[in-house]
Amino acid sequence: MRIGHGFDAHAFAAGDHVVLGGVRIPHDHGLAAHSDGDVIIHALCDALLGALAEGDIGRHFPDSDPRWAGADSRAFLREVIARVHARELAPGNVDLTVIAQAPRLEPHLARMREHLAADMQVAVSQVNVKATTTEGLGWTGRGEGIAAHAVVLLLAR
Ligand code: MG
């Protein structure tokens, strides 16, 4: 067994939607990022790479590389899972927490789980996505951006 943890945050910027867990969600702002700014997938990739002791997402997909401009973060996740499989491991379960005062995420959590499970080639029952606010406290509470935490357990295949 190997365990990993990931964290990511992105600030709001001009835009009309955010992408979280591979789901496009209409909003009065977008997220500032080199890629699509999917904080949930970025935290998840960091947790998976952390469990492998293979660094972080910035090392594998540097934001200085024009190849990743506007990239669909689901492609990052699929590449990271290939690295997990190459080590004869697979996700046992993943637990994700996204922290956002807005938009309201609860209606989208089921689809996020489906996307993430598909990209990781696991059952939906192995993926949990929780959304919380900070009750108005701090930078997420002031609506300045969105953060996400991820914990994963990898098991031998
Ligand atoms: Mg990121």
mmCIF file of N, CA and C in Angstrom, residues 37-142:
data_model
loop_
_atom_site.group_PDB
_atom_site.id
_atom_site.type_symbol
_atom_site.label_atom_id
_atom_site.label_comp_id
_atom_site.label_asym_id
_atom_site.label_seq_id
_atom_site.Cartn_x
_atom_site.Cartn_y
_atom_site.Cartn_z
ATOM 1 N N GLY A 37 -7.425 24.835 -15.280
ATOM 2 C CA GLY A 37 -7.587 25.270 -13.888
ATOM 3 C C GLY A 37 -8.405 24.326 -13.014
ATOM 4 N N ASP A 38 -8.438 23.051 -13.398
ATOM 5 C CA ASP A 38 -9.258 22.086 -12.652
ATOM 6 C C ASP A 38 -8.545 21.710 -11.347
ATOM 7 N N VAL A 39 -8.825 22.462 -10.283
ATOM 8 C CA VAL A 39 -8.105 22.267 -9.010
ATOM 9 C C VAL A 39 -8.313 20.873 -8.439
ATOM 10 N N ILE A 40 -9.470 20.282 -8.666
ATOM 11 C CA ILE A 40 -9.729 18.941 -8.115
ATOM 12 C C ILE A 40 -8.787 17.938 -8.769
ATOM 13 N N ILE A 41 -8.705 17.986 -10.103
ATOM 14 C CA ILE A 41 -7.827 17.033 -10.797
ATOM 15 C C ILE A 41 -6.366 17.321 -10.487
ATOM 16 N N HIS A 42 -5.995 18.593 -10.343
ATOM 17 C CA HIS A 42 -4.602 18.905 -10.025
ATOM 18 C C HIS A 42 -4.229 18.349 -8.643
ATOM 19 N N ALA A 43 -5.108 18.526 -7.659
ATOM 20 C CA ALA A 43 -4.840 17.977 -6.323
ATOM 21 C C ALA A 43 -4.770 16.451 -6.383
ATOM 22 N N LEU A 44 -5.656 15.854 -7.168
ATOM 23 C CA LEU A 44 -5.679 14.391 -7.300
ATOM 24 C C LEU A 44 -4.398 13.884 -7.961
ATOM 25 N N CYS A 45 -3.957 14.544 -9.015
ATOM 26 C CA CYS A 45 -2.703 14.136 -9.675
ATOM 27 C C CYS A 45 -1.532 14.252 -8.705
ATOM 28 N N ASP A 46 -1.501 15.316 -7.909
ATOM 29 C CA ASP A 46 -0.418 15.481 -6.934
ATOM 30 C C ASP A 46 -0.461 14.377 -5.873
ATOM 31 N N ALA A 47 -1.658 13.967 -5.465
ATOM 32 C CA ALA A 47 -1.775 12.882 -4.484
ATOM 33 C C ALA A 47 -1.267 11.570 -5.086
ATOM 34 N N LEU A 48 -1.636 11.310 -6.333
ATOM 35 C CA LEU A 48 -1.191 10.069 -6.998
ATOM 36 C C LEU A 48 0.325 10.073 -7.186
ATOM 37 N N LEU A 49 0.863 11.200 -7.644
ATOM 38 C CA LEU A 49 2.316 11.296 -7.831
ATOM 39 C C LEU A 49 3.028 11.240 -6.484
ATOM 40 N N GLY A 50 2.407 11.825 -5.460
ATOM 41 C CA GLY A 50 2.979 11.766 -4.124
ATOM 42 C C GLY A 50 3.059 10.333 -3.617
ATOM 43 N N ALA A 51 2.006 9.568 -3.855
ATOM 44 C CA ALA A 51 2.001 8.162 -3.424
ATOM 45 C C ALA A 51 3.100 7.373 -4.135
ATOM 46 N N LEU A 52 3.400 7.763 -5.370
ATOM 47 C CA LEU A 52 4.462 7.092 -6.129
ATOM 48 C C LEU A 52 5.849 7.619 -5.768
ATOM 49 N N ALA A 53 5.895 8.718 -4.996
ATOM 50 C CA ALA A 53 7.153 9.439 -4.741
ATOM 51 C C ALA A 53 7.783 9.847 -6.067
ATOM 52 N N GLU A 54 6.927 10.361 -6.982
ATOM 53 C CA GLU A 54 7.406 10.811 -8.289
ATOM 54 C C GLU A 54 7.150 12.308 -8.490
ATOM 55 N N GLY A 55 7.350 13.085 -7.409
ATOM 56 C CA GLY A 55 7.296 14.533 -7.555
ATOM 57 C C GLY A 55 5.886 15.082 -7.584
ATOM 58 N N ASP A 56 5.631 16.033 -8.497
ATOM 59 C CA ASP A 56 4.342 16.697 -8.526
ATOM 60 C C ASP A 56 3.954 17.053 -9.957
ATOM 61 N N ILE A 57 2.749 17.567 -10.085
ATOM 62 C CA ILE A 57 2.173 17.848 -11.401
ATOM 63 C C ILE A 57 2.989 18.902 -12.150
ATOM 64 N N GLY A 58 3.560 19.850 -11.379
ATOM 65 C CA GLY A 58 4.350 20.907 -12.011
ATOM 66 C C GLY A 58 5.610 20.361 -12.685
ATOM 67 N N ARG A 59 6.139 19.267 -12.144
ATOM 68 C CA ARG A 59 7.329 18.649 -12.730
ATOM 69 C C ARG A 59 6.973 17.894 -14.010
ATOM 70 N N HIS A 60 5.819 17.247 -14.013
ATOM 71 C CA HIS A 60 5.436 16.418 -15.166
ATOM 72 C C HIS A 60 4.770 17.228 -16.279
ATOM 73 N N PHE A 61 4.057 18.295 -15.889
ATOM 74 C CA PHE A 61 3.319 19.109 -16.871
ATOM 75 C C PHE A 61 3.608 20.587 -16.590
ATOM 76 N N PRO A 62 4.836 21.063 -16.819
ATOM 77 C CA PRO A 62 5.211 22.430 -16.411
ATOM 78 C C PRO A 62 4.374 23.507 -17.118
ATOM 79 N N ASP A 63 4.019 24.555 -16.338
ATOM 80 C CA ASP A 63 3.173 25.609 -16.924
ATOM 81 C C ASP A 63 3.986 26.539 -17.823
ATOM 82 N N SER A 64 5.302 26.267 -17.947
ATOM 83 C CA SER A 64 6.123 27.008 -18.906
ATOM 84 C C SER A 64 6.059 26.354 -20.291
ATOM 85 N N ASP A 65 5.412 25.184 -20.380
ATOM 86 C CA ASP A 65 5.364 24.422 -21.630
ATOM 87 C C ASP A 65 4.087 24.771 -22.398
ATOM 88 N N PRO A 66 4.220 25.377 -23.598
ATOM 89 C CA PRO A 66 3.031 25.792 -24.358
ATOM 90 C C PRO A 66 2.105 24.630 -24.704
ATOM 91 N N ARG A 67 2.627 23.393 -24.663
ATOM 92 C CA ARG A 67 1.788 22.213 -24.928
ATOM 93 C C ARG A 67 0.593 22.139 -23.987
ATOM 94 N N TRP A 68 0.766 22.669 -22.752
ATOM 95 C CA TRP A 68 -0.279 22.510 -21.732
ATOM 96 C C TRP A 68 -1.180 23.743 -21.629
ATOM 97 N N ALA A 69 -0.999 24.733 -22.510
ATOM 98 C CA ALA A 69 -1.842 25.938 -22.463
ATOM 99 C C ALA A 69 -3.294 25.542 -22.740
ATOM 100 N N GLY A 70 -4.165 25.861 -21.782
ATOM 101 C CA GLY A 70 -5.585 25.543 -21.931
ATOM 102 C C GLY A 70 -5.881 24.062 -21.901
ATOM 103 N N ALA A 71 -4.915 23.258 -21.430
ATOM 104 C CA ALA A 71 -5.051 21.797 -21.486
ATOM 105 C C ALA A 71 -6.242 21.293 -20.677
ATOM 106 N N ASP A 72 -6.848 20.216 -21.181
ATOM 107 C CA ASP A 72 -7.879 19.483 -20.457
ATOM 108 C C ASP A 72 -7.163 18.671 -19.379
ATOM 109 N N SER A 73 -7.404 19.006 -18.109
ATOM 110 C CA SER A 73 -6.680 18.341 -17.018
ATOM 111 C C SER A 73 -6.970 16.852 -16.947
ATOM 112 N N ARG A 74 -8.066 16.404 -17.551
ATOM 113 C CA ARG A 74 -8.343 14.954 -17.553
ATOM 114 C C ARG A 74 -7.222 14.207 -18.274
ATOM 115 N N ALA A 75 -6.581 14.857 -19.240
ATOM 116 C CA ALA A 75 -5.449 14.217 -19.935
ATOM 117 C C ALA A 75 -4.279 14.038 -18.970
ATOM 118 N N PHE A 76 -4.083 15.014 -18.044
ATOM 119 C CA PHE A 76 -3.039 14.868 -17.017
ATOM 120 C C PHE A 76 -3.332 13.629 -16.156
ATOM 121 N N LEU A 77 -4.597 13.526 -15.745
ATOM 122 C CA LEU A 77 -4.979 12.421 -14.851
ATOM 123 C C LEU A 77 -4.755 11.074 -15.536
ATOM 124 N N ARG A 78 -5.127 10.989 -16.807
ATOM 125 C CA ARG A 78 -4.942 9.715 -17.516
ATOM 126 C C ARG A 78 -3.454 9.381 -17.661
ATOM 127 N N GLU A 79 -2.615 10.396 -17.863
ATOM 128 C CA GLU A 79 -1.164 10.138 -17.947
ATOM 129 C C GLU A 79 -0.598 9.713 -16.603
ATOM 130 N N VAL A 80 -1.092 10.342 -15.533
ATOM 131 C CA VAL A 80 -0.602 9.984 -14.198
ATOM 132 C C VAL A 80 -1.028 8.555 -13.854
ATOM 133 N N ILE A 81 -2.246 8.190 -14.217
ATOM 134 C CA ILE A 81 -2.706 6.820 -13.940
ATOM 135 C C ILE A 81 -1.867 5.804 -14.708
ATOM 136 N N ALA A 82 -1.428 6.156 -15.901
ATOM 137 C CA ALA A 82 -0.538 5.247 -16.640
ATOM 138 C C ALA A 82 0.759 5.031 -15.862
ATOM 139 N N ARG A 83 1.228 6.070 -15.191
ATOM 140 C CA ARG A 83 2.441 5.926 -14.373
ATOM 141 C C ARG A 83 2.171 5.041 -13.161
ATOM 142 N N VAL A 84 0.974 5.189 -12.581
ATOM 143 C CA VAL A 84 0.578 4.331 -11.447
ATOM 144 C C VAL A 84 0.564 2.872 -11.893
ATOM 145 N N HIS A 85 -0.062 2.616 -13.038
ATOM 146 C CA HIS A 85 -0.149 1.242 -13.552
ATOM 147 C C HIS A 85 1.239 0.687 -13.893
ATOM 148 N N ALA A 86 2.112 1.557 -14.391
ATOM 149 C CA ALA A 86 3.474 1.116 -14.738
ATOM 150 C C ALA A 86 4.234 0.619 -13.515
ATOM 151 N N ARG A 87 3.798 1.093 -12.348
ATOM 152 C CA ARG A 87 4.432 0.657 -11.088
ATOM 153 C C ARG A 87 3.681 -0.532 -10.488
ATOM 154 N N GLU A 88 2.762 -1.140 -11.265
ATOM 155 C CA GLU A 88 1.971 -2.308 -10.817
ATOM 156 C C GLU A 88 1.083 -1.961 -9.628
ATOM 157 N N LEU A 89 0.595 -0.703 -9.618
ATOM 158 C CA LEU A 89 -0.310 -0.241 -8.570
ATOM 159 C C LEU A 89 -1.602 0.254 -9.205
ATOM 160 N N ALA A 90 -2.643 0.400 -8.393
ATOM 161 C CA ALA A 90 -3.918 0.977 -8.844
ATOM 162 C C ALA A 90 -4.574 1.654 -7.648
ATOM 163 N N PRO A 91 -5.407 2.693 -7.889
ATOM 164 C CA PRO A 91 -6.078 3.352 -6.761
ATOM 165 C C PRO A 91 -7.005 2.381 -6.027
ATOM 166 N N GLY A 92 -6.873 2.335 -4.698
ATOM 167 C CA GLY A 92 -7.828 1.591 -3.879
ATOM 168 C C GLY A 92 -9.052 2.464 -3.648
ATOM 169 N N ASN A 93 -8.816 3.666 -3.145
ATOM 170 C CA ASN A 93 -9.883 4.665 -3.075
ATOM 171 C C ASN A 93 -9.259 6.055 -3.049
ATOM 172 N N VAL A 94 -10.060 7.034 -3.443
ATOM 173 C CA VAL A 94 -9.613 8.424 -3.370
ATOM 174 C C VAL A 94 -10.704 9.237 -2.680
ATOM 175 N N ASP A 95 -10.278 10.215 -1.891
ATOM 176 C CA ASP A 95 -11.212 11.092 -1.176
ATOM 177 C C ASP A 95 -10.808 12.529 -1.466
ATOM 178 N N LEU A 96 -11.747 13.297 -2.003
ATOM 179 C CA LEU A 96 -11.455 14.649 -2.477
ATOM 180 C C LEU A 96 -12.348 15.649 -1.764
ATOM 181 N N THR A 97 -11.770 16.789 -1.399
ATOM 182 C CA THR A 97 -12.551 17.883 -0.804
ATOM 183 C C THR A 97 -12.274 19.151 -1.585
ATOM 184 N N VAL A 98 -13.313 19.769 -2.116
ATOM 185 C CA VAL A 98 -13.156 21.042 -2.811
ATOM 186 C C VAL A 98 -13.771 22.133 -1.943
ATOM 187 N N ILE A 99 -13.048 23.245 -1.834
ATOM 188 C CA ILE A 99 -13.452 24.341 -0.951
ATOM 189 C C ILE A 99 -13.793 25.542 -1.815
ATOM 190 N N ALA A 100 -15.069 25.883 -1.857
ATOM 191 C CA ALA A 100 -15.530 26.984 -2.704
ATOM 192 C C ALA A 100 -16.760 27.612 -2.080
ATOM 193 N N GLN A 101 -16.760 28.929 -1.969
ATOM 194 C CA GLN A 101 -17.960 29.620 -1.493
ATOM 195 C C GLN A 101 -19.030 29.608 -2.599
ATOM 196 N N ALA A 102 -18.556 29.669 -3.849
ATOM 197 C CA ALA A 102 -19.439 29.626 -5.018
ATOM 198 C C ALA A 102 -18.583 29.166 -6.197
ATOM 199 N N PRO A 103 -19.141 28.553 -7.209
ATOM 200 C CA PRO A 103 -20.562 28.206 -7.377
ATOM 201 C C PRO A 103 -20.969 27.040 -6.480
ATOM 202 N N ARG A 104 -22.254 26.764 -6.466
ATOM 203 C CA ARG A 104 -22.777 25.641 -5.698
ATOM 204 C C ARG A 104 -22.426 24.352 -6.438
ATOM 205 N N LEU A 105 -21.725 23.451 -5.758
ATOM 206 C CA LEU A 105 -21.162 22.280 -6.451
ATOM 207 C C LEU A 105 -21.958 21.003 -6.266
ATOM 208 N N GLU A 106 -22.807 20.977 -5.267
ATOM 209 C CA GLU A 106 -23.499 19.721 -4.930
ATOM 210 C C GLU A 106 -24.183 19.082 -6.155
ATOM 211 N N PRO A 107 -24.844 19.864 -7.017
ATOM 212 C CA PRO A 107 -25.529 19.224 -8.162
ATOM 213 C C PRO A 107 -24.567 18.561 -9.150
ATOM 214 N N HIS A 108 -23.275 18.850 -9.058
ATOM 215 C CA HIS A 108 -22.303 18.364 -10.038
ATOM 216 C C HIS A 108 -21.416 17.234 -9.514
ATOM 217 N N LEU A 109 -21.534 16.903 -8.240
ATOM 218 C CA LEU A 109 -20.600 15.951 -7.637
ATOM 219 C C LEU A 109 -20.691 14.562 -8.257
ATOM 220 N N ALA A 110 -21.900 14.130 -8.596
ATOM 221 C CA ALA A 110 -22.063 12.777 -9.160
ATOM 222 C C ALA A 110 -21.338 12.656 -10.496
ATOM 223 N N ARG A 111 -21.465 13.698 -11.331
ATOM 224 C CA ARG A 111 -20.781 13.644 -12.633
ATOM 225 C C ARG A 111 -19.262 13.720 -12.461
ATOM 226 N N MET A 112 -18.806 14.511 -11.479
ATOM 227 C CA MET A 112 -17.357 14.548 -11.212
ATOM 228 C C MET A 112 -16.845 13.154 -10.876
ATOM 229 N N ARG A 113 -17.568 12.464 -9.992
ATOM 230 C CA ARG A 113 -17.149 11.106 -9.604
ATOM 231 C C ARG A 113 -17.072 10.196 -10.826
ATOM 232 N N GLU A 114 -18.069 10.312 -11.710
ATOM 233 C CA GLU A 114 -18.083 9.457 -12.908
ATOM 234 C C GLU A 114 -16.872 9.735 -13.789
ATOM 235 N N HIS A 115 -16.572 11.021 -14.016
ATOM 236 C CA HIS A 115 -15.417 11.373 -14.858
ATOM 237 C C HIS A 115 -14.117 10.861 -14.246
ATOM 238 N N LEU A 116 -13.950 11.116 -12.945
ATOM 239 C CA LEU A 116 -12.685 10.759 -12.298
ATOM 240 C C LEU A 116 -12.506 9.251 -12.249
ATOM 241 N N ALA A 117 -13.595 8.524 -11.967
ATOM 242 C CA ALA A 117 -13.515 7.061 -11.931
ATOM 243 C C ALA A 117 -13.160 6.527 -13.321
ATOM 244 N N ALA A 118 -13.767 7.096 -14.356
ATOM 245 C CA ALA A 118 -13.478 6.636 -15.726
ATOM 246 C C ALA A 118 -12.013 6.859 -16.058
ATOM 247 N N ASP A 119 -11.501 8.047 -15.736
ATOM 248 C CA ASP A 119 -10.103 8.362 -16.084
ATOM 249 C C ASP A 119 -9.120 7.512 -15.273
ATOM 250 N N MET A 120 -9.518 7.124 -14.060
ATOM 251 C CA MET A 120 -8.627 6.312 -13.224
ATOM 252 C C MET A 120 -8.875 4.820 -13.407
ATOM 253 N N GLN A 121 -9.880 4.482 -14.237
ATOM 254 C CA GLN A 121 -10.219 3.074 -14.501
ATOM 255 C C GLN A 121 -10.560 2.331 -13.209
ATOM 256 N N VAL A 122 -11.381 2.987 -12.367
ATOM 257 C CA VAL A 122 -11.876 2.365 -11.137
ATOM 258 C C VAL A 122 -13.390 2.544 -11.087
ATOM 259 N N ALA A 123 -14.028 1.889 -10.108
ATOM 260 C CA ALA A 123 -15.471 2.027 -9.936
ATOM 261 C C ALA A 123 -15.789 3.370 -9.281
ATOM 262 N N VAL A 124 -16.986 3.885 -9.567
ATOM 263 C CA VAL A 124 -17.417 5.148 -8.957
ATOM 264 C C VAL A 124 -17.398 5.038 -7.431
ATOM 265 N N SER A 125 -17.663 3.842 -6.915
ATOM 266 C CA SER A 125 -17.684 3.635 -5.457
ATOM 267 C C SER A 125 -16.304 3.799 -4.824
ATOM 268 N N GLN A 126 -15.249 3.887 -5.642
ATOM 269 C CA GLN A 126 -13.895 4.093 -5.108
ATOM 270 C C GLN A 126 -13.513 5.572 -5.065
ATOM 271 N N VAL A 127 -14.433 6.436 -5.496
ATOM 272 C CA VAL A 127 -14.135 7.870 -5.603
ATOM 273 C C VAL A 127 -15.157 8.665 -4.803
ATOM 274 N N ASN A 128 -14.694 9.486 -3.868
ATOM 275 C CA ASN A 128 -15.592 10.366 -3.126
ATOM 276 C C ASN A 128 -15.210 11.819 -3.396
ATOM 277 N N VAL A 129 -16.207 12.652 -3.680
ATOM 278 C CA VAL A 129 -15.961 14.081 -3.867
ATOM 279 C C VAL A 129 -16.875 14.843 -2.916
ATOM 280 N N LYS A 130 -16.271 15.636 -2.040
ATOM 281 C CA LYS A 130 -17.020 16.447 -1.087
ATOM 282 C C LYS A 130 -16.811 17.917 -1.422
ATOM 283 N N ALA A 131 -17.851 18.710 -1.244
ATOM 284 C CA ALA A 131 -17.721 20.152 -1.431
ATOM 285 C C ALA A 131 -18.060 20.839 -0.117
ATOM 286 N N THR A 132 -17.257 21.837 0.230
ATOM 287 C CA THR A 132 -17.549 22.591 1.442
ATOM 288 C C THR A 132 -17.277 24.073 1.190
ATOM 289 N N THR A 133 -17.852 24.912 2.020
ATOM 290 C CA THR A 133 -17.494 26.327 2.050
ATOM 291 C C THR A 133 -16.664 26.526 3.319
ATOM 292 N N THR A 134 -16.153 27.725 3.516
ATOM 293 C CA THR A 134 -15.494 28.031 4.791
ATOM 294 C C THR A 134 -16.351 29.024 5.586
ATOM 295 N N GLU A 135 -17.668 28.995 5.302
ATOM 296 C CA GLU A 135 -18.594 29.880 6.033
ATOM 297 C C GLU A 135 -18.165 31.335 5.935
ATOM 298 N N GLY A 136 -17.663 31.708 4.769
ATOM 299 C CA GLY A 136 -17.286 33.099 4.540
ATOM 300 C C GLY A 136 -15.906 33.478 5.052
ATOM 301 N N LEU A 137 -15.188 32.540 5.673
ATOM 302 C CA LEU A 137 -13.872 32.862 6.256
ATOM 303 C C LEU A 137 -12.758 32.721 5.227
ATOM 304 N N GLY A 138 -11.770 33.614 5.314
ATOM 305 C CA GLY A 138 -10.560 33.476 4.509
ATOM 306 C C GLY A 138 -10.779 33.781 3.032
ATOM 307 N N TRP A 139 -9.738 33.478 2.215
ATOM 308 C CA TRP A 139 -9.804 33.866 0.798
ATOM 309 C C TRP A 139 -10.824 33.053 0.015
ATOM 310 N N THR A 140 -11.027 31.786 0.378
ATOM 311 C CA THR A 140 -12.073 31.040 -0.330
ATOM 312 C C THR A 140 -13.445 31.587 0.070
ATOM 313 N N GLY A 141 -13.575 31.940 1.341
ATOM 314 C CA GLY A 141 -14.850 32.473 1.830
ATOM 315 C C GLY A 141 -15.201 33.808 1.205
ATOM 316 N N ARG A 142 -14.168 34.591 0.880
ATOM 317 C CA ARG A 142 -14.404 35.885 0.225
ATOM 318 C C ARG A 142 -14.628 35.720 -1.276
#
